[in-house]
Amino acid sequence: MPGPGAFWIGEEEINEVVDVLKGGHLSRYGSYDDPNFKHKVISFEEEFAKFSEVKHCLAVSGGTSALINCLVSMGVGPGDEVIVPGYTFVATMSAVLFAKAVPILAEIDESLTMDPDDFERKITPRTKAVIPVHMLGNPCDMDRIMEIADRHGIMVLEDSCQACGASYKGRPVGSFGKMSAFSLNIFKTITAGDGGMLTTNDDELFKRAFAFHDQGHLPYRAGAEIGGRTIIGMNQRVNEVSGAVALAQVRKLPRILDVLRKNKAQLKSRLGGLPGFRFRRINDEGECGTILTLIFDTEELAERFCKEVGTKVVYESGWHVYAHMEQILNKCTTSSFKCPYECPVYGRDVRYRNDMLPQTDAILKRSVNISVGVVDGALAAGFGININSFEEEIDEAADQVVRALRKIMA
Ligand SMILES: *Cc1c(COP(=O)(O)O)cnc(C)c1O
């Protein structure tokens, strides 16, 4: 079961897609003089840029592609170190490796996002960028992360894939760093089945990102081949059918967020003040509201709670936790480890071990995700409600949690 946007695929998406198919023009490039060109991708980019309060948005083939594109556009390459949190989707790590750079893992704190203190401790003279990941809809502590990054001259790339629509201190996530990546896969706040986008306020970075997303083309929207192409691209283009779905979805985003936040507040109000756990720290009330996380006082309580409601602790959420990313575990950056293109990874010799982030391990072993909008067993959020749940269902889920809490605390 997917994320909230997928639950709300309906007439609007159908109409946008039919509009494209009737015109028969499926490429993102076209002339506004051509009545068959419906410019859905461009419209989506413009509307999302406006929503995100940034100058530029570029639709690409996925969140992973967006991350790779941003790193390449920012000039991250061999020998550079990029600091990433140990709790994130594996794609954050793989994007760094595709850029032939070295991922350096940082601890998370009780917000389940990057611990700013550990970020600062992990900085070396080779550190080129940091990727704060707004996990489970919760924005990172952007005040502190931006302050530390600026002080050390480190570029910030926001991984906003799980937090589309969230804001921090009144500003949308993705508008803080040099660039930001978003995903439209089916588990995210809004979806086009697959796809993603990147945002930036920097004209030069946008030009490079656009070029990289095609075959070096400049951002000339008709797609005519003008000028010399100095960048080698990798084709991450999105077609008009995906653009049509994404356009309908971005228009639903404010309503999706309203419902998620209201449902989460209802769930939370029923559980507040009960003993044995506290809620994950939320860095800003502008979070998405997709997931409610309980952090138990002990690992044993968390385990017993999971048995009662039939779920698992966040530590067991597969490729979201560094300790389960077998792709990188027990490998050294300079000897046994190659980037996914089979190129050697240059840099300091870093070995990835499944116990290298004790603070992250301890927090995740005590954490339990309850679904509010993203129902995903792989996120350890198979239990809870979805965006279409009625008030009674929300109360029923809350009652189930309360009963389980009473039992394990007895
Ligand atoms: C989903 C996700 C990605 C990757 O997005 P895709 O569209 O699946 O490629 C990257 N980072 C995070 C944190 C994600 O949750």
Coordinates of C-alpha atoms in Angstrom, one line a residue, residues 56-324:
H56 CA 13.7 26.7 -10.8
C57 CA 12.2 23.2 -10.8
L58 CA 13.3 20.4 -13.2
A59 CA 11.3 17.2 -13.6
V60 CA 13.5 14.1 -13.9
S61 CA 13.0 10.4 -14.0
G62 CA 13.1 9.8 -10.2
G63 CA 14.4 10.9 -6.8
T64 CA 17.6 8.9 -7.2
S65 CA 18.2 10.6 -10.6
A66 CA 17.5 13.9 -9.0
L67 CA 20.1 13.3 -6.3
I68 CA 22.8 12.2 -8.8
N69 CA 22.0 15.1 -11.1
C70 CA 22.3 17.6 -8.2
L71 CA 25.7 16.2 -7.0
V72 CA 27.1 16.2 -10.5
S73 CA 25.7 19.7 -11.2
M74 CA 27.3 20.9 -7.9
G75 CA 30.6 19.6 -9.0
V76 CA 30.9 16.8 -6.5
G77 CA 33.3 14.1 -7.8
P78 CA 36.1 11.7 -7.1
G79 CA 37.9 12.2 -3.8
D80 CA 35.1 14.4 -2.4
E81 CA 33.4 13.4 0.8
V82 CA 29.7 13.8 1.2
I83 CA 28.1 13.5 4.7
V84 CA 24.8 11.6 4.8
P85 CA 22.7 10.4 7.7
G86 CA 22.8 6.7 8.7
Y87 CA 19.0 6.6 8.5
T88 CA 17.8 7.3 5.0
F89 CA 16.7 5.4 1.9
V90 CA 19.7 3.6 0.3
A91 CA 19.4 5.9 -2.8
T92 CA 21.0 8.8 -0.8
M93 CA 24.2 6.7 -0.5
S94 CA 24.1 5.3 -4.0
A95 CA 23.8 8.8 -5.5
V96 CA 27.0 9.8 -3.8
L97 CA 28.7 6.7 -5.1
F98 CA 27.4 7.3 -8.7
A99 CA 29.0 10.7 -8.4
K100 CA 32.2 8.7 -7.5
A101 CA 32.4 10.4 -4.1
V102 CA 32.7 8.9 -0.7
P103 CA 29.6 8.8 1.6
I104 CA 30.5 9.6 5.2
L105 CA 27.8 8.5 7.6
A106 CA 26.5 10.7 10.4
E107 CA 24.3 9.9 13.4
I108 CA 20.7 10.9 13.6
D109 CA 19.0 12.4 16.8
E110 CA 15.5 11.9 18.2
S111 CA 14.0 13.7 15.3
L112 CA 15.2 10.8 13.2
T113 CA 17.1 13.3 11.0
M114 CA 20.8 14.1 10.9
D115 CA 22.3 15.1 14.2
P116 CA 23.9 18.6 13.5
D117 CA 26.6 18.0 16.2
D118 CA 27.7 14.7 14.5
F119 CA 27.6 16.4 11.1
E120 CA 30.1 18.9 12.4
R121 CA 32.3 16.2 13.9
K122 CA 32.4 14.3 10.6
I123 CA 33.7 17.3 8.6
T124 CA 37.2 16.9 7.1
P125 CA 39.2 19.0 4.6
R126 CA 37.7 16.7 1.9
T127 CA 34.1 17.4 2.8
K128 CA 32.4 19.0 -0.2
A129 CA 28.7 18.6 0.5
V130 CA 26.2 17.4 3.1
I131 CA 22.8 15.8 2.4
P132 CA 20.3 16.4 5.2
V133 CA 17.4 14.1 4.6
H134 CA 14.0 15.2 5.8
M135 CA 13.0 11.7 6.9
L136 CA 9.4 10.6 7.3
G137 CA 8.1 14.1 6.4
N138 CA 10.0 15.8 9.3
P139 CA 12.3 18.7 8.3
C140 CA 15.9 18.6 9.5
D141 CA 17.1 21.2 12.0
M142 CA 17.9 23.5 9.0
D143 CA 19.0 26.5 11.1
R144 CA 21.9 24.5 12.7
I145 CA 22.7 22.5 9.5
M146 CA 22.9 25.7 7.4
E147 CA 24.9 27.5 10.0
I148 CA 27.5 24.7 10.3
A149 CA 27.7 24.2 6.5
D150 CA 28.2 27.9 5.8
R151 CA 30.8 28.2 8.5
H152 CA 32.8 25.4 6.9
G153 CA 32.1 26.3 3.3
I154 CA 30.2 23.1 2.6
M155 CA 27.4 22.8 0.0
V156 CA 24.0 21.6 1.2
L157 CA 21.9 19.3 -1.0
E158 CA 18.5 18.6 0.6
D159 CA 17.0 15.2 0.2
S160 CA 13.4 16.1 0.3
C161 CA 12.1 12.9 -1.2
Q162 CA 10.1 12.0 1.9
A163 CA 8.9 15.5 2.7
C164 CA 7.3 17.0 -0.4
G165 CA 5.1 19.8 0.9
A166 CA 6.8 20.2 4.3
S167 CA 8.0 23.5 5.6
Y168 CA 10.5 24.7 8.2
K169 CA 10.0 28.1 9.9
G170 CA 7.5 29.1 7.2
R171 CA 9.7 28.2 4.3
P172 CA 9.2 25.1 2.1
V173 CA 11.8 22.3 2.4
G174 CA 14.1 22.3 -0.6
S175 CA 14.5 26.1 -0.5
F176 CA 17.3 26.1 2.0
G177 CA 20.2 24.3 0.3
K178 CA 22.0 24.9 -3.0
M179 CA 19.8 22.2 -4.5
S180 CA 17.1 19.8 -3.4
A181 CA 15.8 16.4 -4.7
F182 CA 12.2 15.1 -4.6
S183 CA 10.6 11.8 -5.6
L184 CA 7.3 11.0 -7.2
N185 CA 7.4 7.2 -6.6
I186 CA 4.2 5.6 -5.2
F187 CA 5.3 5.9 -1.5
K188 CA 5.7 9.6 -1.5
T189 CA 3.3 12.4 -0.6
I190 CA 2.4 12.9 -4.3
T191 CA 3.1 10.5 -7.1
A192 CA 3.3 10.0 -10.8
G193 CA 4.0 6.2 -10.4
D194 CA 7.7 7.1 -10.7
G195 CA 9.6 10.3 -11.5
G196 CA 11.0 13.1 -9.4
M197 CA 12.2 16.7 -9.5
L198 CA 15.0 18.9 -8.4
T199 CA 14.9 22.5 -7.4
T200 CA 17.4 25.4 -7.1
N201 CA 17.5 29.1 -6.9
D202 CA 20.8 29.2 -8.7
D203 CA 20.6 30.0 -12.5
E204 CA 24.0 28.4 -13.3
L205 CA 23.2 25.2 -11.4
F206 CA 19.8 25.0 -13.1
K207 CA 21.5 25.3 -16.5
R208 CA 23.9 22.5 -15.7
A209 CA 21.1 20.3 -14.2
F210 CA 19.0 20.8 -17.3
A211 CA 21.9 19.9 -19.6
F212 CA 22.7 16.8 -17.5
H213 CA 19.1 15.7 -17.6
D214 CA 19.2 15.6 -21.4
Q215 CA 22.2 15.3 -23.6
G216 CA 23.8 18.6 -22.7
H217 CA 21.0 20.9 -24.0
L218 CA 20.6 24.4 -22.6
P219 CA 17.3 25.0 -20.9
Y220 CA 15.6 26.1 -24.0
R221 CA 12.1 24.8 -23.5
A222 CA 11.3 24.1 -27.2
G223 CA 14.2 21.7 -27.1
A224 CA 15.8 23.0 -30.3
E225 CA 19.5 22.3 -30.4
I226 CA 21.1 25.7 -29.9
G227 CA 24.7 26.5 -29.1
G228 CA 27.5 24.2 -28.2
R229 CA 26.9 21.5 -25.7
T230 CA 29.7 21.3 -23.1
I231 CA 28.1 18.8 -20.7
I232 CA 27.7 15.1 -21.2
G233 CA 24.2 14.2 -20.2
M234 CA 22.5 11.0 -19.1
N235 CA 18.9 11.5 -20.2
Q236 CA 16.7 11.7 -17.2
R237 CA 13.8 13.2 -19.1
V238 CA 10.1 12.9 -18.2
N239 CA 7.3 12.4 -20.7
E240 CA 4.0 14.3 -20.9
V241 CA 1.9 11.4 -19.5
S242 CA 3.9 11.4 -16.3
G243 CA 3.9 15.2 -16.3
A244 CA 0.1 15.2 -16.6
V245 CA -0.3 13.0 -13.5
A246 CA 2.3 15.0 -11.6
L247 CA 0.5 18.3 -12.5
A248 CA -2.8 17.0 -11.2
Q249 CA -1.1 15.7 -8.0
V250 CA 0.8 18.9 -7.2
R251 CA -2.6 20.7 -7.3
K252 CA -3.9 18.3 -4.6
L253 CA -0.8 18.7 -2.4
P254 CA -2.2 21.4 -0.1
R255 CA -5.4 19.3 0.5
I256 CA -3.4 16.1 1.1
L257 CA -1.2 17.9 3.7
D258 CA -4.3 19.4 5.4
V259 CA -5.9 15.9 5.8
L260 CA -2.6 14.3 6.9
R261 CA -1.9 16.9 9.6
K262 CA -5.5 16.8 10.9
N263 CA -5.5 13.0 11.1
K264 CA -2.1 13.0 12.8
A265 CA -3.2 15.5 15.3
Q266 CA -6.3 13.4 16.1
L267 CA -4.1 10.3 16.6
K268 CA -1.5 12.1 18.6
S269 CA -4.1 13.7 20.9
R270 CA -5.4 10.3 21.9
L271 CA -1.9 9.1 22.8
G272 CA -0.3 12.1 24.4
G273 CA 0.7 11.8 28.1
L274 CA 0.7 8.0 28.2
P275 CA 3.8 6.4 29.8
G276 CA 6.5 4.3 28.3
F277 CA 7.3 6.4 25.2
R278 CA 7.6 9.9 23.8
F279 CA 6.9 11.2 20.3
R280 CA 9.8 11.7 17.8
R281 CA 11.0 15.2 18.0
I282 CA 9.4 17.3 15.3
N283 CA 11.7 20.1 14.1
D284 CA 8.8 22.2 12.8
E285 CA 5.0 21.8 12.8
G286 CA 5.2 22.3 9.0
E287 CA 6.1 18.6 8.7
C288 CA 4.0 16.5 6.3
G289 CA 2.2 14.4 8.9
T290 CA 2.8 11.2 7.0
I291 CA 4.1 9.1 9.9
L292 CA 3.7 9.2 13.7
T293 CA 6.8 7.8 15.4
L294 CA 6.9 6.6 19.0
I295 CA 10.3 6.3 20.7
F296 CA 10.0 3.9 23.6
D297 CA 12.0 4.2 26.9
T298 CA 13.7 0.8 26.3
E299 CA 14.3 -1.6 23.4
E300 CA 12.4 -4.2 25.3
L301 CA 9.2 -2.1 25.5
A302 CA 9.5 -1.3 21.8
E303 CA 9.8 -5.0 20.9
R304 CA 6.8 -5.9 23.1
F305 CA 4.7 -3.1 21.6
C306 CA 5.5 -4.3 18.1
K307 CA 4.5 -7.9 18.9
E308 CA 1.1 -6.6 20.2
V309 CA 0.2 -4.6 17.1
G310 CA 2.0 -6.7 14.5
T311 CA 4.7 -4.4 13.3
K312 CA 8.5 -4.0 13.7
V313 CA 10.9 -1.4 15.1
V314 CA 12.3 1.1 12.7
Y315 CA 15.8 -0.4 13.0
E316 CA 14.3 -3.4 11.0
S317 CA 13.2 -1.2 8.1
G318 CA 15.7 -2.8 5.6
W319 CA 17.4 -0.4 3.2
H320 CA 16.4 2.6 5.2
V321 CA 19.0 1.8 7.9
Y322 CA 22.8 1.9 7.0
A323 CA 23.3 -1.3 9.1
H324 CA 21.1 -3.3 6.6

